[in-house]
Amino acid sequence: MAYLSLHDRLRGPIAEALKKELGVKNTHALPRLSKVIVNVGINRSKMEGKDVQEMISDGLRKITGQKPIFRPSRKAISNFKIREGLIVGAMVTLRGKRMEAFVDRLVSYVLPRIRDFRGLPTKLDGHGNYAIGLTDHSIFPEIPSTDLTKTFGMQIQITTTAGNDAAGKALLKQIGMPFRPDRKSAEASAA
């Protein structure tokens, strides 16, 4: 049997499983992925200079397939030595097929490559959206190990159309997000 892409699975087996799990009959009322935002914060004390910005831009371009946008600070904060207009981060917003391909690679290839991985926390934001923090960008297969002069972390925000955490968690579980088992359910199954 051939491997189905996430695009095909979202419209086929995942949609059918969500209909049963959530008790929804209309396919268009099911929760969907709307966008994925990949953020990288640029620490001024450790990551200063055009070469570091170029390295981060090149890394994000390889990982996401899109050119990142550099974000300037909106106001000056003297305790953090940040001036207004100073570049403090880079971000990429993914939608459509690129978003689905990124989430598929994240679930299938990237998360299993994390050393001592025990699952992701099950905490969503209350509206069905989920955020993942990664400390090392080199776990993505697009980054060759020869290019690792410096590593940077990133925040991945997965935004869904689900209005609550239960529907969002059901969608992410059907996609294959490796959530950490709940303590309550682990204790009940052990007893």
Short mmCIF file of N, CA and C in Angstrom, two decimals:
data_model
loop_
_atom_site.label_atom_id
_atom_site.label_comp_id
_atom_site.label_asym_id
_atom_site.label_seq_id
_atom_site.Cartn_x
_atom_site.Cartn_y
_atom_site.Cartn_z
N MET A 1 0.84 -1.18 0.00
CA MET A 1 0.00 0.00 0.00
C MET A 1 0.88 1.24 0.00
N ALA A 2 0.58 2.19 -0.83
CA ALA A 2 1.35 3.42 -0.95
C ALA A 2 1.04 4.35 0.22
N TYR A 3 2.01 5.18 0.53
CA TYR A 3 1.84 6.16 1.61
C TYR A 3 1.01 7.32 1.09
N LEU A 4 -0.06 7.64 1.78
CA LEU A 4 -0.90 8.77 1.40
C LEU A 4 -0.35 10.03 2.05
N SER A 5 -0.36 11.12 1.30
CA SER A 5 0.10 12.40 1.86
C SER A 5 -0.94 12.90 2.87
N LEU A 6 -0.54 13.85 3.68
CA LEU A 6 -1.45 14.41 4.68
C LEU A 6 -2.64 15.07 3.99
N HIS A 7 -2.42 15.66 2.83
CA HIS A 7 -3.51 16.29 2.08
C HIS A 7 -4.61 15.27 1.76
N ASP A 8 -4.21 14.09 1.30
CA ASP A 8 -5.19 13.04 0.98
C ASP A 8 -5.81 12.44 2.24
N ARG A 9 -4.99 12.26 3.30
CA ARG A 9 -5.53 11.69 4.54
C ARG A 9 -6.51 12.62 5.22
N LEU A 10 -6.28 13.95 5.15
CA LEU A 10 -7.20 14.90 5.78
C LEU A 10 -8.58 14.85 5.13
N ARG A 11 -8.64 14.55 3.86
CA ARG A 11 -9.91 14.52 3.16
C ARG A 11 -10.53 13.13 3.13
N GLY A 12 -9.79 12.11 3.54
CA GLY A 12 -10.30 10.74 3.51
C GLY A 12 -10.45 10.14 4.89
N PRO A 13 -9.48 9.32 5.34
CA PRO A 13 -9.62 8.60 6.60
C PRO A 13 -9.67 9.49 7.84
N ILE A 14 -8.94 10.61 7.83
CA ILE A 14 -8.97 11.49 9.01
C ILE A 14 -10.35 12.14 9.13
N ALA A 15 -10.94 12.56 8.01
CA ALA A 15 -12.27 13.18 8.05
C ALA A 15 -13.32 12.19 8.54
N GLU A 16 -13.24 10.95 8.10
CA GLU A 16 -14.21 9.94 8.54
C GLU A 16 -14.05 9.65 10.04
N ALA A 17 -12.80 9.56 10.51
CA ALA A 17 -12.57 9.29 11.93
C ALA A 17 -13.03 10.45 12.79
N LEU A 18 -12.82 11.69 12.32
CA LEU A 18 -13.28 12.86 13.08
C LEU A 18 -14.80 12.94 13.12
N LYS A 19 -15.47 12.54 12.04
CA LYS A 19 -16.94 12.53 12.04
C LYS A 19 -17.46 11.61 13.13
N LYS A 20 -16.86 10.43 13.25
CA LYS A 20 -17.30 9.49 14.29
C LYS A 20 -16.96 9.99 15.68
N GLU A 21 -15.73 10.50 15.85
CA GLU A 21 -15.27 10.90 17.19
C GLU A 21 -16.00 12.13 17.70
N LEU A 22 -16.23 13.12 16.84
CA LEU A 22 -16.87 14.37 17.27
C LEU A 22 -18.38 14.36 17.09
N GLY A 23 -18.92 13.37 16.37
CA GLY A 23 -20.36 13.30 16.16
C GLY A 23 -20.87 14.36 15.20
N VAL A 24 -20.06 14.72 14.21
CA VAL A 24 -20.43 15.73 13.22
C VAL A 24 -20.74 15.03 11.92
N LYS A 25 -21.85 15.40 11.28
CA LYS A 25 -22.22 14.75 10.02
C LYS A 25 -21.74 15.52 8.81
N ASN A 26 -21.65 16.84 8.91
CA ASN A 26 -21.23 17.67 7.79
C ASN A 26 -19.71 17.73 7.73
N THR A 27 -19.15 17.37 6.59
CA THR A 27 -17.69 17.37 6.42
C THR A 27 -17.11 18.78 6.55
N HIS A 28 -17.85 19.78 6.12
CA HIS A 28 -17.35 21.15 6.16
C HIS A 28 -17.35 21.74 7.57
N ALA A 29 -18.03 21.10 8.51
CA ALA A 29 -18.05 21.57 9.89
C ALA A 29 -16.91 20.96 10.72
N LEU A 30 -16.12 20.07 10.13
CA LEU A 30 -15.01 19.46 10.86
C LEU A 30 -13.88 20.46 11.05
N PRO A 31 -13.11 20.32 12.15
CA PRO A 31 -11.96 21.21 12.32
C PRO A 31 -10.89 20.93 11.26
N ARG A 32 -10.23 22.00 10.82
CA ARG A 32 -9.18 21.90 9.80
C ARG A 32 -7.95 22.69 10.25
N LEU A 33 -6.84 22.41 9.61
CA LEU A 33 -5.65 23.23 9.81
C LEU A 33 -5.82 24.50 9.00
N SER A 34 -5.59 25.67 9.61
CA SER A 34 -5.71 26.90 8.84
C SER A 34 -4.35 27.49 8.48
N LYS A 35 -3.39 27.47 9.42
CA LYS A 35 -2.04 27.96 9.10
C LYS A 35 -1.05 27.43 10.12
N VAL A 36 0.21 27.47 9.74
CA VAL A 36 1.32 27.11 10.63
C VAL A 36 2.31 28.27 10.58
N ILE A 37 2.69 28.78 11.76
CA ILE A 37 3.65 29.87 11.85
C ILE A 37 4.92 29.33 12.50
N VAL A 38 6.06 29.56 11.86
CA VAL A 38 7.35 29.14 12.39
C VAL A 38 8.11 30.41 12.76
N ASN A 39 8.43 30.58 14.06
CA ASN A 39 9.13 31.75 14.57
C ASN A 39 10.50 31.39 15.07
N VAL A 40 11.46 32.29 14.87
CA VAL A 40 12.79 32.17 15.45
C VAL A 40 13.11 33.50 16.10
N GLY A 41 13.41 33.47 17.39
CA GLY A 41 13.83 34.68 18.09
C GLY A 41 15.33 34.86 17.94
N ILE A 42 15.75 36.10 17.70
CA ILE A 42 17.17 36.39 17.53
C ILE A 42 17.65 37.10 18.78
N ASN A 43 18.47 36.41 19.56
CA ASN A 43 19.03 36.94 20.78
C ASN A 43 20.18 37.86 20.43
N ARG A 44 20.11 39.11 20.85
CA ARG A 44 21.10 40.09 20.43
C ARG A 44 22.48 39.79 20.99
N SER A 45 22.56 39.25 22.21
CA SER A 45 23.87 39.02 22.81
C SER A 45 24.60 37.84 22.17
N LYS A 46 23.86 36.81 21.73
CA LYS A 46 24.50 35.62 21.16
C LYS A 46 24.47 35.60 19.64
N MET A 47 23.48 36.22 19.05
CA MET A 47 23.26 36.10 17.61
C MET A 47 23.23 37.48 16.96
N GLU A 48 24.34 38.19 16.95
CA GLU A 48 24.34 39.51 16.37
C GLU A 48 25.13 39.49 15.08
N GLY A 49 24.67 40.22 14.12
CA GLY A 49 25.39 40.35 12.87
C GLY A 49 24.59 39.86 11.68
N LYS A 50 24.99 40.34 10.52
CA LYS A 50 24.31 39.97 9.27
C LYS A 50 24.54 38.50 8.93
N ASP A 51 25.72 37.95 9.29
CA ASP A 51 25.99 36.56 8.96
C ASP A 51 25.06 35.62 9.72
N VAL A 52 24.72 35.95 10.95
CA VAL A 52 23.80 35.12 11.73
C VAL A 52 22.39 35.24 11.16
N GLN A 53 21.99 36.45 10.78
CA GLN A 53 20.67 36.62 10.17
C GLN A 53 20.58 35.86 8.85
N GLU A 54 21.67 35.85 8.09
CA GLU A 54 21.70 35.10 6.84
C GLU A 54 21.62 33.60 7.09
N MET A 55 22.30 33.12 8.15
CA MET A 55 22.27 31.70 8.51
C MET A 55 20.85 31.29 8.93
N ILE A 56 20.19 32.13 9.73
CA ILE A 56 18.82 31.84 10.16
C ILE A 56 17.87 31.89 8.96
N SER A 57 18.02 32.86 8.10
CA SER A 57 17.19 32.97 6.91
C SER A 57 17.36 31.75 6.01
N ASP A 58 18.60 31.33 5.80
CA ASP A 58 18.87 30.17 4.96
C ASP A 58 18.29 28.89 5.59
N GLY A 59 18.44 28.74 6.91
CA GLY A 59 17.90 27.57 7.60
C GLY A 59 16.38 27.51 7.52
N LEU A 60 15.71 28.63 7.77
CA LEU A 60 14.25 28.65 7.68
C LEU A 60 13.77 28.43 6.25
N ARG A 61 14.52 28.95 5.27
CA ARG A 61 14.14 28.75 3.88
C ARG A 61 14.22 27.27 3.50
N LYS A 62 15.26 26.58 3.99
CA LYS A 62 15.39 25.15 3.70
C LYS A 62 14.32 24.33 4.41
N ILE A 63 14.00 24.70 5.65
CA ILE A 63 13.04 23.93 6.45
C ILE A 63 11.61 24.11 5.93
N THR A 64 11.22 25.35 5.64
CA THR A 64 9.82 25.63 5.30
C THR A 64 9.55 25.74 3.81
N GLY A 65 10.56 26.05 3.02
CA GLY A 65 10.34 26.25 1.59
C GLY A 65 9.89 27.64 1.23
N GLN A 66 9.92 28.57 2.18
CA GLN A 66 9.53 29.96 1.94
C GLN A 66 10.57 30.88 2.54
N LYS A 67 10.63 32.09 2.01
CA LYS A 67 11.56 33.08 2.52
C LYS A 67 10.99 33.69 3.81
N PRO A 68 11.79 33.74 4.89
CA PRO A 68 11.26 34.30 6.14
C PRO A 68 11.23 35.83 6.11
N ILE A 69 10.40 36.37 6.96
CA ILE A 69 10.30 37.82 7.15
C ILE A 69 10.98 38.15 8.47
N PHE A 70 11.87 39.14 8.46
CA PHE A 70 12.51 39.57 9.70
C PHE A 70 11.64 40.59 10.39
N ARG A 71 11.46 40.41 11.70
CA ARG A 71 10.55 41.25 12.47
C ARG A 71 11.34 42.22 13.34
N PRO A 72 11.09 43.52 13.22
CA PRO A 72 11.77 44.49 14.08
C PRO A 72 11.02 44.67 15.40
N SER A 73 11.75 45.17 16.39
CA SER A 73 11.09 45.43 17.68
C SER A 73 10.22 46.68 17.54
N ARG A 74 9.12 46.69 18.28
CA ARG A 74 8.19 47.82 18.19
C ARG A 74 8.56 48.95 19.13
N LYS A 75 9.25 48.61 20.22
CA LYS A 75 9.63 49.65 21.15
C LYS A 75 10.98 49.31 21.77
N ALA A 76 11.60 50.29 22.36
CA ALA A 76 12.91 50.12 22.97
C ALA A 76 12.75 49.61 24.41
N ILE A 77 13.56 48.62 24.78
CA ILE A 77 13.58 48.08 26.14
C ILE A 77 15.04 48.10 26.59
N SER A 78 15.36 49.01 27.51
CA SER A 78 16.76 49.21 27.88
C SER A 78 17.34 48.02 28.66
N ASN A 79 16.54 47.33 29.45
CA ASN A 79 17.06 46.20 30.22
C ASN A 79 17.52 45.06 29.32
N PHE A 80 16.91 44.91 28.15
CA PHE A 80 17.30 43.87 27.21
C PHE A 80 18.22 44.40 26.12
N LYS A 81 18.59 45.68 26.19
CA LYS A 81 19.45 46.34 25.21
C LYS A 81 18.87 46.25 23.80
N ILE A 82 17.56 46.54 23.71
CA ILE A 82 16.87 46.51 22.44
C ILE A 82 16.42 47.93 22.10
N ARG A 83 16.76 48.36 20.88
CA ARG A 83 16.31 49.66 20.39
C ARG A 83 15.11 49.44 19.49
N GLU A 84 14.33 50.47 19.31
CA GLU A 84 13.18 50.38 18.42
C GLU A 84 13.66 50.18 16.98
N GLY A 85 13.07 49.21 16.29
CA GLY A 85 13.44 48.94 14.91
C GLY A 85 14.55 47.91 14.76
N LEU A 86 15.10 47.40 15.86
CA LEU A 86 16.15 46.39 15.80
C LEU A 86 15.53 45.03 15.46
N ILE A 87 16.18 44.25 14.62
CA ILE A 87 15.66 42.94 14.21
C ILE A 87 15.73 42.00 15.42
N VAL A 88 14.56 41.46 15.84
CA VAL A 88 14.51 40.57 17.00
C VAL A 88 13.97 39.18 16.68
N GLY A 89 13.55 38.95 15.44
CA GLY A 89 13.02 37.63 15.10
C GLY A 89 12.79 37.48 13.61
N ALA A 90 12.55 36.22 13.24
CA ALA A 90 12.20 35.89 11.86
C ALA A 90 11.01 34.95 11.91
N MET A 91 10.13 35.07 10.92
CA MET A 91 8.94 34.21 10.92
C MET A 91 8.52 33.84 9.50
N VAL A 92 7.87 32.69 9.42
CA VAL A 92 7.32 32.20 8.16
C VAL A 92 5.90 31.73 8.46
N THR A 93 4.94 32.13 7.62
CA THR A 93 3.56 31.66 7.74
C THR A 93 3.28 30.73 6.57
N LEU A 94 2.87 29.51 6.89
CA LEU A 94 2.60 28.49 5.88
C LEU A 94 1.11 28.24 5.80
N ARG A 95 0.60 28.14 4.57
CA ARG A 95 -0.80 27.81 4.34
C ARG A 95 -0.90 26.83 3.18
N GLY A 96 -2.02 26.14 3.08
CA GLY A 96 -2.28 25.27 1.93
C GLY A 96 -1.41 24.03 1.90
N LYS A 97 -0.97 23.67 0.69
CA LYS A 97 -0.21 22.43 0.51
C LYS A 97 1.15 22.48 1.20
N ARG A 98 1.80 23.66 1.23
CA ARG A 98 3.08 23.77 1.93
C ARG A 98 2.91 23.52 3.42
N MET A 99 1.82 24.02 4.00
CA MET A 99 1.53 23.79 5.40
C MET A 99 1.32 22.31 5.66
N GLU A 100 0.53 21.65 4.83
CA GLU A 100 0.26 20.23 5.01
C GLU A 100 1.52 19.40 4.86
N ALA A 101 2.37 19.75 3.90
CA ALA A 101 3.63 19.03 3.71
C ALA A 101 4.56 19.24 4.91
N PHE A 102 4.58 20.46 5.47
CA PHE A 102 5.42 20.74 6.63
C PHE A 102 4.95 19.96 7.85
N VAL A 103 3.64 19.94 8.10
CA VAL A 103 3.11 19.20 9.26
C VAL A 103 3.35 17.71 9.09
N ASP A 104 3.21 17.21 7.88
CA ASP A 104 3.46 15.79 7.61
C ASP A 104 4.92 15.44 7.90
N ARG A 105 5.86 16.27 7.44
CA ARG A 105 7.28 16.03 7.72
C ARG A 105 7.58 16.17 9.21
N LEU A 106 6.94 17.13 9.87
CA LEU A 106 7.16 17.34 11.30
C LEU A 106 6.76 16.11 12.10
N VAL A 107 5.59 15.56 11.79
CA VAL A 107 5.08 14.41 12.53
C VAL A 107 5.80 13.12 12.16
N SER A 108 6.10 12.95 10.88
CA SER A 108 6.66 11.69 10.40
C SER A 108 8.17 11.58 10.58
N TYR A 109 8.91 12.67 10.35
CA TYR A 109 10.37 12.59 10.33
C TYR A 109 11.05 13.33 11.45
N VAL A 110 10.59 14.55 11.75
CA VAL A 110 11.33 15.43 12.65
C VAL A 110 11.17 15.05 14.11
N LEU A 111 9.94 14.90 14.59
CA LEU A 111 9.73 14.60 16.00
C LEU A 111 10.32 13.25 16.41
N PRO A 112 10.27 12.21 15.57
CA PRO A 112 10.94 10.96 15.97
C PRO A 112 12.47 11.07 16.04
N ARG A 113 13.06 12.10 15.43
CA ARG A 113 14.51 12.26 15.46
C ARG A 113 15.01 12.93 16.75
N ILE A 114 14.10 13.42 17.58
CA ILE A 114 14.50 14.08 18.83
C ILE A 114 15.01 13.03 19.79
N ARG A 115 16.17 13.30 20.36
CA ARG A 115 16.78 12.36 21.30
C ARG A 115 15.97 12.32 22.60
N ASP A 116 15.75 11.13 23.14
CA ASP A 116 15.00 10.90 24.38
C ASP A 116 13.60 11.53 24.32
N PHE A 117 12.93 11.37 23.21
CA PHE A 117 11.60 11.96 23.02
C PHE A 117 10.55 11.09 23.69
N ARG A 118 9.75 11.70 24.57
CA ARG A 118 8.71 10.97 25.29
C ARG A 118 7.31 11.47 24.96
N GLY A 119 7.19 12.27 23.95
CA GLY A 119 5.88 12.78 23.56
C GLY A 119 5.76 14.27 23.82
N LEU A 120 4.78 14.87 23.18
CA LEU A 120 4.52 16.30 23.33
C LEU A 120 3.49 16.53 24.42
N PRO A 121 3.55 17.66 25.13
CA PRO A 121 2.51 17.96 26.11
C PRO A 121 1.16 18.16 25.42
N THR A 122 0.09 17.86 26.13
CA THR A 122 -1.25 17.90 25.54
C THR A 122 -1.96 19.24 25.76
N LYS A 123 -1.28 20.25 26.18
CA LYS A 123 -1.88 21.55 26.50
C LYS A 123 -2.09 22.37 25.23
N LEU A 124 -3.34 22.69 24.92
CA LEU A 124 -3.68 23.57 23.82
C LEU A 124 -4.06 24.93 24.39
N ASP A 125 -4.31 25.92 23.56
CA ASP A 125 -4.48 27.29 24.04
C ASP A 125 -5.91 27.67 24.42
N GLY A 126 -6.86 26.75 24.31
CA GLY A 126 -8.25 27.06 24.65
C GLY A 126 -9.11 27.27 23.42
N HIS A 127 -8.51 27.49 22.27
CA HIS A 127 -9.25 27.68 21.02
C HIS A 127 -8.90 26.59 20.00
N GLY A 128 -8.20 25.55 20.43
CA GLY A 128 -7.85 24.45 19.53
C GLY A 128 -6.54 24.63 18.80
N ASN A 129 -5.73 25.62 19.20
CA ASN A 129 -4.44 25.85 18.56
C ASN A 129 -3.34 25.24 19.41
N TYR A 130 -2.22 24.89 18.78
CA TYR A 130 -1.16 24.17 19.48
C TYR A 130 0.20 24.77 19.15
N ALA A 131 1.06 24.89 20.14
CA ALA A 131 2.40 25.44 19.95
C ALA A 131 3.44 24.42 20.39
N ILE A 132 4.49 24.28 19.59
CA ILE A 132 5.60 23.37 19.87
C ILE A 132 6.87 24.20 19.90
N GLY A 133 7.68 24.03 20.92
CA GLY A 133 8.98 24.69 20.98
C GLY A 133 10.09 23.69 20.75
N LEU A 134 10.95 23.96 19.79
CA LEU A 134 12.10 23.11 19.50
C LEU A 134 13.37 23.88 19.82
N THR A 135 14.33 23.23 20.47
CA THR A 135 15.55 23.92 20.87
C THR A 135 16.66 23.82 19.84
N ASP A 136 16.52 22.95 18.85
CA ASP A 136 17.58 22.75 17.88
C ASP A 136 16.99 22.57 16.49
N HIS A 137 17.41 23.38 15.55
CA HIS A 137 16.88 23.29 14.19
C HIS A 137 17.52 22.18 13.38
N SER A 138 18.58 21.58 13.88
CA SER A 138 19.30 20.58 13.10
C SER A 138 18.59 19.23 13.05
N ILE A 139 17.47 19.07 13.75
CA ILE A 139 16.73 17.80 13.69
C ILE A 139 15.94 17.68 12.39
N PHE A 140 15.81 18.78 11.65
CA PHE A 140 15.13 18.71 10.35
C PHE A 140 16.07 18.08 9.33
N PRO A 141 15.56 17.16 8.53
CA PRO A 141 16.44 16.47 7.57
C PRO A 141 16.95 17.37 6.45
N GLU A 142 16.35 18.54 6.26
CA GLU A 142 16.80 19.46 5.21
C GLU A 142 18.12 20.15 5.56
N ILE A 143 18.46 20.17 6.84
CA ILE A 143 19.68 20.83 7.29
C ILE A 143 20.81 19.81 7.30
N PRO A 144 21.81 19.95 6.42
CA PRO A 144 22.93 19.00 6.45
C PRO A 144 23.79 19.20 7.69
N SER A 145 24.37 18.14 8.18
CA SER A 145 25.16 18.24 9.41
C SER A 145 26.45 19.01 9.19
N THR A 146 26.85 19.24 7.95
CA THR A 146 28.07 20.02 7.68
C THR A 146 27.85 21.51 7.83
N ASP A 147 26.59 21.96 7.79
CA ASP A 147 26.28 23.39 7.89
C ASP A 147 26.06 23.87 9.32
N LEU A 148 26.36 23.06 10.31
CA LEU A 148 26.02 23.41 11.69
C LEU A 148 27.12 24.23 12.34
N THR A 149 27.18 25.52 12.04
CA THR A 149 28.10 26.39 12.74
C THR A 149 27.47 26.84 14.06
N LYS A 150 26.21 27.21 14.00
CA LYS A 150 25.43 27.56 15.20
C LYS A 150 24.05 26.96 15.04
N THR A 151 23.43 26.62 16.16
CA THR A 151 22.07 26.12 16.12
C THR A 151 21.14 27.16 16.73
N PHE A 152 19.91 27.13 16.32
CA PHE A 152 18.91 28.04 16.88
C PHE A 152 17.63 27.27 17.13
N GLY A 153 16.84 27.76 18.06
CA GLY A 153 15.57 27.15 18.39
C GLY A 153 14.45 27.83 17.62
N MET A 154 13.28 27.20 17.66
CA MET A 154 12.15 27.77 16.96
C MET A 154 10.84 27.41 17.66
N GLN A 155 9.85 28.20 17.41
CA GLN A 155 8.50 27.99 17.92
C GLN A 155 7.60 27.72 16.74
N ILE A 156 6.84 26.63 16.79
CA ILE A 156 5.92 26.26 15.72
C ILE A 156 4.50 26.36 16.26
N GLN A 157 3.71 27.26 15.69
CA GLN A 157 2.32 27.48 16.11
C GLN A 157 1.39 26.88 15.06
N ILE A 158 0.61 25.88 15.45
CA ILE A 158 -0.34 25.24 14.54
C ILE A 158 -1.73 25.78 14.86
N THR A 159 -2.32 26.50 13.91
CA THR A 159 -3.62 27.12 14.10
C THR A 159 -4.68 26.30 13.38
N THR A 160 -5.76 25.99 14.11
CA THR A 160 -6.85 25.19 13.55
C THR A 160 -8.14 26.00 13.56
N THR A 161 -9.16 25.48 12.88
CA THR A 161 -10.47 26.13 12.88
C THR A 161 -11.35 25.59 14.00
N ALA A 162 -10.81 24.70 14.83
CA ALA A 162 -11.58 24.15 15.95
C ALA A 162 -11.84 25.27 16.96
N GLY A 163 -13.00 25.31 17.51
CA GLY A 163 -13.33 26.35 18.47
C GLY A 163 -12.93 26.02 19.89
N ASN A 164 -12.62 24.75 20.16
CA ASN A 164 -12.27 24.35 21.53
C ASN A 164 -11.10 23.36 21.50
N ASP A 165 -10.58 23.08 22.68
CA ASP A 165 -9.41 22.20 22.78
C ASP A 165 -9.73 20.75 22.44
N ALA A 166 -10.93 20.28 22.75
CA ALA A 166 -11.28 18.88 22.48
C ALA A 166 -11.26 18.59 20.99
N ALA A 167 -11.86 19.47 20.19
CA ALA A 167 -11.89 19.26 18.74
C ALA A 167 -10.49 19.44 18.14
N GLY A 168 -9.74 20.41 18.64
CA GLY A 168 -8.37 20.61 18.15
C GLY A 168 -7.46 19.44 18.48
N LYS A 169 -7.59 18.91 19.69
CA LYS A 169 -6.78 17.76 20.08
C LYS A 169 -7.17 16.52 19.28
N ALA A 170 -8.46 16.35 19.00
CA ALA A 170 -8.89 15.21 18.19
C ALA A 170 -8.30 15.29 16.78
N LEU A 171 -8.30 16.49 16.20
CA LEU A 171 -7.71 16.67 14.86
C LEU A 171 -6.22 16.36 14.87
N LEU A 172 -5.50 16.90 15.86
CA LEU A 172 -4.05 16.69 15.92
C LEU A 172 -3.71 15.23 16.19
N LYS A 173 -4.51 14.55 17.00
CA LYS A 173 -4.28 13.12 17.24
C LYS A 173 -4.48 12.32 15.97
N GLN A 174 -5.51 12.65 15.19
CA GLN A 174 -5.76 11.94 13.94
C GLN A 174 -4.65 12.20 12.91
N ILE A 175 -4.07 13.38 12.95
CA ILE A 175 -2.95 13.69 12.06
C ILE A 175 -1.74 12.85 12.43
N GLY A 176 -1.62 12.53 13.72
CA GLY A 176 -0.51 11.70 14.17
C GLY A 176 0.42 12.40 15.12
N MET A 177 0.00 13.51 15.72
CA MET A 177 0.83 14.24 16.65
C MET A 177 1.11 13.34 17.87
N PRO A 178 2.38 13.10 18.19
CA PRO A 178 2.71 12.16 19.28
C PRO A 178 2.58 12.81 20.66
N PHE A 179 1.35 12.85 21.16
CA PHE A 179 1.12 13.43 22.48
C PHE A 179 1.59 12.49 23.58
N ARG A 180 2.06 13.09 24.66
CA ARG A 180 2.46 12.33 25.85
C ARG A 180 1.21 11.75 26.49
N PRO A 181 1.25 10.49 26.95
CA PRO A 181 0.05 9.92 27.57
C PRO A 181 -0.29 10.66 28.87
N ASP A 182 -1.58 10.85 29.08
CA ASP A 182 -2.04 11.51 30.31
C ASP A 182 -1.72 10.63 31.50
N ARG A 183 -1.43 11.27 32.63
CA ARG A 183 -1.13 10.53 33.86
C ARG A 183 -2.36 9.74 34.34
N LYS A 184 -3.53 10.35 34.20
CA LYS A 184 -4.75 9.70 34.68
C LYS A 184 -5.02 8.42 33.88
N SER A 185 -4.91 8.52 32.56
CA SER A 185 -5.18 7.34 31.76
C SER A 185 -4.07 6.28 31.90
N ALA A 186 -2.82 6.73 32.14
CA ALA A 186 -1.74 5.77 32.33
C ALA A 186 -1.89 5.02 33.67
N GLU A 187 -2.35 5.74 34.70
CA GLU A 187 -2.56 5.12 36.00
C GLU A 187 -3.76 4.17 35.94
N ALA A 188 -4.80 4.53 35.19
CA ALA A 188 -5.99 3.67 35.09
C ALA A 188 -5.68 2.39 34.31
N SER A 189 -4.83 2.50 33.31
CA SER A 189 -4.49 1.29 32.53
C SER A 189 -3.52 0.40 33.29
N ALA A 190 -2.71 0.98 34.20
CA ALA A 190 -1.77 0.19 34.98
C ALA A 190 -2.48 -0.55 36.12
N ALA A 191 -3.59 -0.01 36.58
CA ALA A 191 -4.30 -0.62 37.72
C ALA A 191 -5.16 -1.78 37.33
#
